[in-house]
């Protein structure tokens, strides 16, 4: 029900732009079974991702899904790289949606600020199927995706 309401809201919010967009791309990831300790399995994350994929496809989006067993960190990074490469020729009237369904965590990481000093910042991560909850090297950094 929540998923249907979310999609309906998004459709109403963007319906004019969606109708006029020449290109509509979406990246959809979903994980509900985790191979390693620290994360509980989920019931509906992959079904939600498949439903979002189906609805976006009906709306004319070209969707790149990475769901279930395919959603390892290596495969997610590779798929995201390919997806981002496909967005390089878009213009302002085109639409890109990125959707993640599964566990996410926020972790303190060290970064350099504008002055070159090391600071700790909270960073959001998506948990691939092979993630270790307390090892950021096994998590998908959402900030890194935005910087690609």
PDB file of C-alpha atoms in Angstrom:
ATOM      1  CA  UNK A   1       0.000   0.000   0.000  1.00  0.00           C
ATOM      2  CA  UNK A   2       2.778   2.451   0.945  1.00  0.00           C
ATOM      3  CA  UNK A   3       4.554   1.663  -2.320  1.00  0.00           C
ATOM      4  CA  UNK A   4       1.418   2.362  -4.352  1.00  0.00           C
ATOM      5  CA  UNK A   5       0.900   5.675  -2.562  1.00  0.00           C
ATOM      6  CA  UNK A   6       4.528   6.643  -3.097  1.00  0.00           C
ATOM      7  CA  UNK A   7       4.351   5.893  -6.814  1.00  0.00           C
ATOM      8  CA  UNK A   8       1.027   7.706  -7.139  1.00  0.00           C
ATOM      9  CA  UNK A   9       2.494  10.745  -5.377  1.00  0.00           C
ATOM     10  CA  UNK A  10       5.584  10.725  -7.570  1.00  0.00           C
ATOM     11  CA  UNK A  11       3.454  10.377 -10.673  1.00  0.00           C
ATOM     12  CA  UNK A  12       1.223  13.318  -9.725  1.00  0.00           C
ATOM     13  CA  UNK A  13       4.177  15.432  -8.701  1.00  0.00           C
ATOM     14  CA  UNK A  14       6.056  14.851 -11.937  1.00  0.00           C
ATOM     15  CA  UNK A  15       3.336  13.940 -14.433  1.00  0.00           C
ATOM     16  CA  UNK A  16       3.841  17.002 -16.640  1.00  0.00           C
ATOM     17  CA  UNK A  17       7.601  16.533 -16.792  1.00  0.00           C
ATOM     18  CA  UNK A  18       7.223  12.764 -17.228  1.00  0.00           C
ATOM     19  CA  UNK A  19       4.967  13.313 -20.210  1.00  0.00           C
ATOM     20  CA  UNK A  20       7.415  15.676 -21.916  1.00  0.00           C
ATOM     21  CA  UNK A  21      10.686  13.936 -21.024  1.00  0.00           C
ATOM     22  CA  UNK A  22      12.422  12.415 -24.008  1.00  0.00           C
ATOM     23  CA  UNK A  23      14.480  10.024 -21.912  1.00  0.00           C
ATOM     24  CA  UNK A  24      13.411   8.337 -18.683  1.00  0.00           C
ATOM     25  CA  UNK A  25      15.982   6.177 -16.908  1.00  0.00           C
ATOM     26  CA  UNK A  26      15.777   4.343 -13.585  1.00  0.00           C
ATOM     27  CA  UNK A  27      18.118   2.273 -11.455  1.00  0.00           C
ATOM     28  CA  UNK A  28      16.358  -0.118  -9.056  1.00  0.00           C
ATOM     29  CA  UNK A  29      18.132  -2.216  -6.423  1.00  0.00           C
ATOM     30  CA  UNK A  30      16.600  -4.590  -3.905  1.00  0.00           C
ATOM     31  CA  UNK A  31      18.051  -6.927  -1.275  1.00  0.00           C
ATOM     32  CA  UNK A  32      16.221  -8.980   1.323  1.00  0.00           C
ATOM     33  CA  UNK A  33      18.610 -11.900   1.983  1.00  0.00           C
ATOM     34  CA  UNK A  34      22.003 -11.084   3.476  1.00  0.00           C
ATOM     35  CA  UNK A  35      24.845 -13.597   3.267  1.00  0.00           C
ATOM     36  CA  UNK A  36      26.933 -12.397   6.199  1.00  0.00           C
ATOM     37  CA  UNK A  37      26.274 -11.645   9.860  1.00  0.00           C
ATOM     38  CA  UNK A  38      25.076  -8.366  11.310  1.00  0.00           C
ATOM     39  CA  UNK A  39      22.002  -7.819   9.157  1.00  0.00           C
ATOM     40  CA  UNK A  40      18.618  -9.453   9.501  1.00  0.00           C
ATOM     41  CA  UNK A  41      16.853 -10.740   6.415  1.00  0.00           C
ATOM     42  CA  UNK A  42      13.854  -8.771   5.174  1.00  0.00           C
ATOM     43  CA  UNK A  43      10.542  -9.984   3.779  1.00  0.00           C
ATOM     44  CA  UNK A  44       9.474  -7.652   1.002  1.00  0.00           C
ATOM     45  CA  UNK A  45      12.445  -5.567  -0.192  1.00  0.00           C
ATOM     46  CA  UNK A  46      12.944  -7.497  -3.431  1.00  0.00           C
ATOM     47  CA  UNK A  47       9.209  -7.611  -4.174  1.00  0.00           C
ATOM     48  CA  UNK A  48       9.034  -3.847  -3.615  1.00  0.00           C
ATOM     49  CA  UNK A  49      11.940  -3.319  -6.009  1.00  0.00           C
ATOM     50  CA  UNK A  50      10.286  -5.512  -8.656  1.00  0.00           C
ATOM     51  CA  UNK A  51       7.000  -3.617  -8.253  1.00  0.00           C
ATOM     52  CA  UNK A  52       8.768  -0.273  -8.623  1.00  0.00           C
ATOM     53  CA  UNK A  53      10.545  -1.647 -11.709  1.00  0.00           C
ATOM     54  CA  UNK A  54       7.220  -2.784 -13.209  1.00  0.00           C
ATOM     55  CA  UNK A  55       5.465   0.519 -12.533  1.00  0.00           C
ATOM     56  CA  UNK A  56       8.323   2.607 -13.881  1.00  0.00           C
ATOM     57  CA  UNK A  57       8.461   0.409 -16.991  1.00  0.00           C
ATOM     58  CA  UNK A  58       4.723   1.047 -17.529  1.00  0.00           C
ATOM     59  CA  UNK A  59       5.481   4.772 -17.320  1.00  0.00           C
ATOM     60  CA  UNK A  60       8.033   4.452 -20.125  1.00  0.00           C
ATOM     61  CA  UNK A  61      11.234   4.262 -18.085  1.00  0.00           C
ATOM     62  CA  UNK A  62      14.192   2.183 -19.197  1.00  0.00           C
ATOM     63  CA  UNK A  63      14.959   0.415 -15.907  1.00  0.00           C
ATOM     64  CA  UNK A  64      18.256  -1.176 -14.844  1.00  0.00           C
ATOM     65  CA  UNK A  65      17.370  -3.607 -12.021  1.00  0.00           C
ATOM     66  CA  UNK A  66      19.873  -5.194  -9.631  1.00  0.00           C
ATOM     67  CA  UNK A  67      17.791  -7.397  -7.368  1.00  0.00           C
ATOM     68  CA  UNK A  68      18.376 -10.374  -5.088  1.00  0.00           C
ATOM     69  CA  UNK A  69      21.343 -12.650  -5.781  1.00  0.00           C
ATOM     70  CA  UNK A  70      22.672 -10.187  -8.369  1.00  0.00           C
ATOM     71  CA  UNK A  71      22.981  -7.405  -5.750  1.00  0.00           C
ATOM     72  CA  UNK A  72      26.527  -7.976  -4.464  1.00  0.00           C
ATOM     73  CA  UNK A  73      28.711  -4.927  -3.874  1.00  0.00           C
ATOM     74  CA  UNK A  74      30.786  -5.711  -6.969  1.00  0.00           C
ATOM     75  CA  UNK A  75      27.712  -6.098  -9.184  1.00  0.00           C
ATOM     76  CA  UNK A  76      26.018  -2.989  -7.777  1.00  0.00           C
ATOM     77  CA  UNK A  77      29.119  -0.863  -8.386  1.00  0.00           C
ATOM     78  CA  UNK A  78      29.474  -2.196 -11.921  1.00  0.00           C
ATOM     79  CA  UNK A  79      25.784  -1.655 -12.705  1.00  0.00           C
ATOM     80  CA  UNK A  80      25.836   1.856 -11.244  1.00  0.00           C
ATOM     81  CA  UNK A  81      28.914   2.753 -13.295  1.00  0.00           C
ATOM     82  CA  UNK A  82      27.131   1.596 -16.444  1.00  0.00           C
ATOM     83  CA  UNK A  83      23.939   3.384 -15.448  1.00  0.00           C
ATOM     84  CA  UNK A  84      25.758   6.655 -14.753  1.00  0.00           C
ATOM     85  CA  UNK A  85      27.567   6.391 -18.088  1.00  0.00           C
ATOM     86  CA  UNK A  86      24.161   6.111 -19.784  1.00  0.00           C
ATOM     87  CA  UNK A  87      23.051   9.385 -18.157  1.00  0.00           C
ATOM     88  CA  UNK A  88      25.914  11.523 -19.491  1.00  0.00           C
ATOM     89  CA  UNK A  89      24.014  12.587 -22.622  1.00  0.00           C
ATOM     90  CA  UNK A  90      20.818  13.624 -20.847  1.00  0.00           C
ATOM     91  CA  UNK A  91      19.392  17.122 -20.821  1.00  0.00           C
ATOM     92  CA  UNK A  92      17.381  19.039 -18.216  1.00  0.00           C
ATOM     93  CA  UNK A  93      14.021  17.755 -19.426  1.00  0.00           C
ATOM     94  CA  UNK A  94      15.017  14.090 -18.998  1.00  0.00           C
ATOM     95  CA  UNK A  95      14.300  12.140 -15.820  1.00  0.00           C
ATOM     96  CA  UNK A  96      16.513   9.847 -13.749  1.00  0.00           C
ATOM     97  CA  UNK A  97      15.266   7.883 -10.732  1.00  0.00           C
ATOM     98  CA  UNK A  98      17.417   5.822  -8.371  1.00  0.00           C
ATOM     99  CA  UNK A  99      15.590   3.473  -5.967  1.00  0.00           C
ATOM    100  CA  UNK A 100      17.046   1.275  -3.217  1.00  0.00           C
ATOM    101  CA  UNK A 101      15.056  -1.271  -1.216  1.00  0.00           C
ATOM    102  CA  UNK A 102      16.776  -3.049   1.653  1.00  0.00           C
ATOM    103  CA  UNK A 103      18.884  -2.202   4.672  1.00  0.00           C
ATOM    104  CA  UNK A 104      20.692   1.090   4.883  1.00  0.00           C
ATOM    105  CA  UNK A 105      23.036   2.349   7.576  1.00  0.00           C
ATOM    106  CA  UNK A 106      24.791   5.557   8.523  1.00  0.00           C
ATOM    107  CA  UNK A 107      28.428   5.320   9.556  1.00  0.00           C
ATOM    108  CA  UNK A 108      31.046   7.777  10.731  1.00  0.00           C
ATOM    109  CA  UNK A 109      33.763   8.090   8.104  1.00  0.00           C
ATOM    110  CA  UNK A 110      36.796  10.321   7.805  1.00  0.00           C
ATOM    111  CA  UNK A 111      36.909  12.962   5.083  1.00  0.00           C
ATOM    112  CA  UNK A 112      39.033  15.997   4.272  1.00  0.00           C
ATOM    113  CA  UNK A 113      37.291  19.357   4.612  1.00  0.00           C
ATOM    114  CA  UNK A 114      37.926  22.406   2.400  1.00  0.00           C
ATOM    115  CA  UNK A 115      40.924  23.377   4.535  1.00  0.00           C
ATOM    116  CA  UNK A 116      42.461  19.908   4.151  1.00  0.00           C
ATOM    117  CA  UNK A 117      41.757  18.853   7.727  1.00  0.00           C
ATOM    118  CA  UNK A 118      40.488  15.353   8.488  1.00  0.00           C
ATOM    119  CA  UNK A 119      37.004  15.386   9.961  1.00  0.00           C
ATOM    120  CA  UNK A 120      34.447  12.716  10.837  1.00  0.00           C
ATOM    121  CA  UNK A 121      31.160  12.834   8.964  1.00  0.00           C
ATOM    122  CA  UNK A 122      28.096  10.629   9.001  1.00  0.00           C
ATOM    123  CA  UNK A 123      27.670   8.994   5.634  1.00  0.00           C
ATOM    124  CA  UNK A 124      24.683   6.993   4.303  1.00  0.00           C
ATOM    125  CA  UNK A 125      25.243   3.497   2.894  1.00  0.00           C
ATOM    126  CA  UNK A 126      23.082   0.870   1.171  1.00  0.00           C
ATOM    127  CA  UNK A 127      23.739  -2.711   2.269  1.00  0.00           C
ATOM    128  CA  UNK A 128      24.412  -5.142  -0.616  1.00  0.00           C
ATOM    129  CA  UNK A 129      23.681  -8.846  -0.139  1.00  0.00           C
ATOM    130  CA  UNK A 130      27.310  -9.512   0.851  1.00  0.00           C
ATOM    131  CA  UNK A 131      27.574  -6.557   3.267  1.00  0.00           C
ATOM    132  CA  UNK A 132      29.105  -6.658   6.710  1.00  0.00           C
ATOM    133  CA  UNK A 133      27.194  -4.129   8.799  1.00  0.00           C
ATOM    134  CA  UNK A 134      30.270  -2.779  10.591  1.00  0.00           C
ATOM    135  CA  UNK A 135      32.693  -2.772   7.635  1.00  0.00           C
ATOM    136  CA  UNK A 136      32.215   0.271   5.382  1.00  0.00           C
ATOM    137  CA  UNK A 137      34.371  -1.328   2.690  1.00  0.00           C
ATOM    138  CA  UNK A 138      31.539  -3.833   2.102  1.00  0.00           C
ATOM    139  CA  UNK A 139      28.791  -1.170   1.927  1.00  0.00           C
ATOM    140  CA  UNK A 140      27.642   0.961  -1.019  1.00  0.00           C
ATOM    141  CA  UNK A 141      28.308   4.628  -0.258  1.00  0.00           C
ATOM    142  CA  UNK A 142      25.395   6.760  -1.435  1.00  0.00           C
ATOM    143  CA  UNK A 143      27.589   9.885  -1.275  1.00  0.00           C
ATOM    144  CA  UNK A 144      30.092   8.254  -3.621  1.00  0.00           C
ATOM    145  CA  UNK A 145      27.308   7.507  -6.112  1.00  0.00           C
ATOM    146  CA  UNK A 146      26.324  11.177  -6.130  1.00  0.00           C
ATOM    147  CA  UNK A 147      29.924  12.191  -6.845  1.00  0.00           C
ATOM    148  CA  UNK A 148      30.341   9.847  -9.838  1.00  0.00           C
TER     149      UNK A 148
END
